[in-house]
Amino acid sequence: MSRVGRRIITLPEGVTIAINKSVVTVKGPKGELTKEFSNLITIKENGNEVSTERSNENRQTRMLHGTTNSLIQGMVTGVKEGFEKELEIIGVGYNVKLQGNILVFSLGLSHKIELEIPSHLKAEVEKPTMLKISGVDKQQVGEFAAKIKSYRKPEPYGGKGIRYKGEHIIRKAGKAAK
């Protein structure tokens, strides 16, 4: 039996869950998330606790058991506390500006990159080289941060580019002078 699948999810104060067959809706102070899960996993609510049970011992069902439990836990955490990713922009002349609902990046290219912020996410520019993305859905926050990072990945020689805060980039030695 899956350890993660057997875990009981305790709903914090202010968070409610509605289960309609395989569709789960979680509401909390930060927002609302709805997700449809497989029919192979039974989701049960008992007061302020949620548990998942699998219908059989097939390999696919066993794999879905822990995944379903983790996704529900992520939904609960998201509507209660939210998720955030912080990005650092490193390089001479590299920066980001927030103009209304659009992020404008200067990344050493011949043009500026303009990226519209999705309606369900928030972006804050603390400094011209620091960007914070937050939202209730962990997957969407991560995807948006990865999309931004893909515009200028950190390069191993000079270290220039966009990286997550605290990310360690393995540096390579450049050409040695003779």
Coordinates of C-alpha atoms in Angstrom, one line a residue:
M1 CA 0.0 0.0 0.0
S2 CA 1.3 3.4 -0.9
R3 CA 2.4 5.5 2.1
V4 CA 1.5 8.7 0.3
G5 CA -1.8 7.3 -0.8
R6 CA -2.7 6.3 2.8
R7 CA -1.9 9.7 4.2
I8 CA -4.9 11.5 5.7
I9 CA -5.2 15.1 4.5
T10 CA -6.4 17.5 7.2
L11 CA -8.3 20.5 6.0
P12 CA -7.1 23.7 7.7
E13 CA -9.5 26.3 9.1
G14 CA -11.2 28.3 6.3
V15 CA -10.8 25.6 3.6
T16 CA -13.8 23.6 2.3
I17 CA -13.8 20.7 -0.1
A18 CA -16.7 19.4 -2.3
I19 CA -16.4 16.0 -3.9
N20 CA -18.7 15.1 -6.8
K21 CA -17.8 11.5 -7.9
S22 CA -14.3 12.1 -9.3
V23 CA -14.4 16.0 -9.4
V24 CA -12.9 17.7 -6.4
T25 CA -13.4 21.4 -5.7
V26 CA -11.4 23.1 -2.9
K27 CA -12.2 26.6 -1.7
G28 CA -10.2 28.7 0.6
P29 CA -9.1 32.3 1.4
K30 CA -6.8 32.6 -1.6
G31 CA -9.2 31.2 -4.2
E32 CA -10.8 28.1 -5.6
L33 CA -9.4 25.1 -7.5
T34 CA -11.3 22.3 -9.3
K35 CA -9.7 19.1 -10.7
E36 CA -11.0 15.9 -12.1
F37 CA -9.4 12.7 -11.0
S38 CA -9.5 9.1 -12.2
N39 CA -12.5 6.9 -11.3
L40 CA -10.1 4.2 -10.1
I41 CA -9.4 6.2 -6.9
T42 CA -12.2 6.8 -4.4
I43 CA -12.0 10.2 -2.5
K44 CA -13.7 10.3 0.8
E45 CA -14.4 13.2 3.1
N46 CA -14.9 12.7 6.8
G47 CA -15.4 16.0 8.7
N48 CA -12.2 18.0 8.1
E49 CA -10.2 15.0 6.9
V50 CA -9.9 13.7 3.3
S51 CA -8.6 10.2 2.4
T52 CA -8.1 8.3 -0.9
E53 CA -8.6 4.6 -1.5
R54 CA -7.9 2.5 -4.6
S55 CA -10.4 0.2 -6.1
N56 CA -8.0 -2.6 -7.1
E57 CA -4.3 -3.6 -7.0
N58 CA -3.5 -3.0 -10.7
R59 CA -0.2 -1.2 -11.4
Q60 CA -1.9 1.8 -12.9
T61 CA -4.2 2.2 -9.9
R62 CA -1.4 1.9 -7.5
M63 CA 0.5 4.6 -9.3
L64 CA -2.5 6.9 -9.3
H65 CA -3.2 6.4 -5.6
G66 CA -0.3 8.5 -4.2
T67 CA -0.5 11.0 -7.1
T68 CA -4.1 11.7 -6.4
N69 CA -3.4 12.2 -2.7
S70 CA -0.5 14.6 -3.4
L71 CA -2.5 16.6 -5.9
I72 CA -5.4 17.1 -3.4
Q73 CA -2.8 18.1 -0.7
G74 CA -1.4 20.6 -3.2
M75 CA -4.8 22.0 -3.9
V76 CA -5.5 22.5 -0.1
T77 CA -2.1 24.2 0.4
G78 CA -2.6 26.4 -2.6
V79 CA -6.0 27.8 -1.6
K80 CA -4.8 28.3 2.0
E81 CA -1.2 29.7 1.6
G82 CA -0.5 29.9 -2.2
F83 CA 2.6 29.0 -4.1
E84 CA 5.4 31.3 -5.3
K85 CA 8.6 31.2 -7.4
E86 CA 11.3 33.8 -7.3
L87 CA 13.5 34.5 -10.3
E88 CA 16.8 36.3 -10.4
I89 CA 17.9 38.0 -13.6
I90 CA 21.7 38.2 -13.8
G91 CA 23.7 40.0 -16.5
V92 CA 24.8 43.5 -17.5
G93 CA 21.8 45.3 -18.8
Y94 CA 19.4 42.4 -18.1
N95 CA 16.2 43.5 -16.3
V96 CA 12.4 43.2 -16.2
K97 CA 9.7 45.9 -15.9
L98 CA 6.1 45.5 -15.1
Q99 CA 3.8 47.6 -17.3
G100 CA 0.2 47.0 -16.3
N101 CA -0.4 43.3 -17.0
I102 CA 2.7 42.8 -19.2
L103 CA 6.3 41.9 -18.2
V104 CA 8.9 43.5 -20.4
F105 CA 12.3 41.8 -20.4
S106 CA 15.6 43.2 -21.6
L107 CA 17.9 40.2 -22.0
G108 CA 20.7 41.3 -24.3
L109 CA 18.7 40.5 -27.4
S110 CA 18.1 42.9 -30.3
H111 CA 14.5 43.3 -29.1
K112 CA 12.6 43.4 -25.8
I113 CA 10.5 40.4 -24.9
E114 CA 6.9 41.2 -23.8
L115 CA 5.0 38.5 -21.9
E116 CA 1.4 38.8 -20.7
I117 CA 0.7 37.6 -17.1
P118 CA -2.1 35.1 -17.0
S119 CA -5.2 36.3 -15.1
H120 CA -4.9 33.6 -12.4
L121 CA -1.3 34.5 -11.5
K122 CA 0.4 37.6 -9.9
A123 CA 3.8 38.9 -10.7
E124 CA 5.8 41.4 -8.6
V125 CA 9.0 43.1 -9.7
E126 CA 10.8 43.8 -6.4
K127 CA 14.0 45.1 -8.1
P128 CA 14.7 45.3 -11.9
T129 CA 16.6 42.0 -11.5
M130 CA 14.1 40.2 -9.1
L131 CA 10.8 38.8 -10.1
K132 CA 8.2 37.0 -7.9
I133 CA 5.4 34.9 -9.4
S134 CA 2.6 33.7 -7.1
G135 CA -0.7 31.9 -7.5
V136 CA -2.9 29.1 -6.0
D137 CA -2.1 26.4 -8.6
K138 CA 1.4 25.0 -8.1
Q139 CA 1.5 23.6 -11.7
Q140 CA 0.6 26.9 -13.3
V141 CA 3.1 28.9 -11.2
G142 CA 5.9 26.5 -12.1
E143 CA 5.0 26.4 -15.8
F144 CA 4.9 30.2 -16.0
A145 CA 8.3 30.5 -14.2
A146 CA 9.8 27.9 -16.5
K147 CA 8.5 29.7 -19.5
I148 CA 10.2 32.9 -18.3
K149 CA 13.4 31.1 -17.5
S150 CA 13.5 29.5 -21.0
Y151 CA 14.0 33.0 -22.6
R152 CA 17.5 33.2 -21.3
K153 CA 18.7 30.1 -19.4
P154 CA 21.8 30.6 -17.2
E155 CA 24.9 29.9 -19.1
P156 CA 27.8 28.0 -17.4
Y157 CA 30.7 30.3 -18.3
G158 CA 29.6 33.8 -17.3
G159 CA 26.5 32.8 -15.2
K160 CA 24.3 35.3 -17.1
G161 CA 20.7 34.5 -17.6
I162 CA 17.5 33.9 -15.6
R163 CA 17.6 31.5 -12.7
Y164 CA 15.5 30.5 -9.7
K165 CA 16.5 32.2 -6.5
G166 CA 19.0 30.0 -4.7
E167 CA 19.6 27.8 -7.7
H168 CA 23.2 26.7 -8.0
I169 CA 24.7 26.8 -11.5
I170 CA 27.7 24.6 -12.1
R171 CA 30.3 27.0 -13.6
K172 CA 32.8 25.9 -16.2
A173 CA 36.3 27.3 -16.6
G174 CA 36.8 29.5 -19.6
K175 CA 39.8 29.5 -21.9
A176 CA 43.0 29.7 -20.0
A177 CA 45.4 32.5 -21.0
K178 CA 48.9 31.3 -21.9

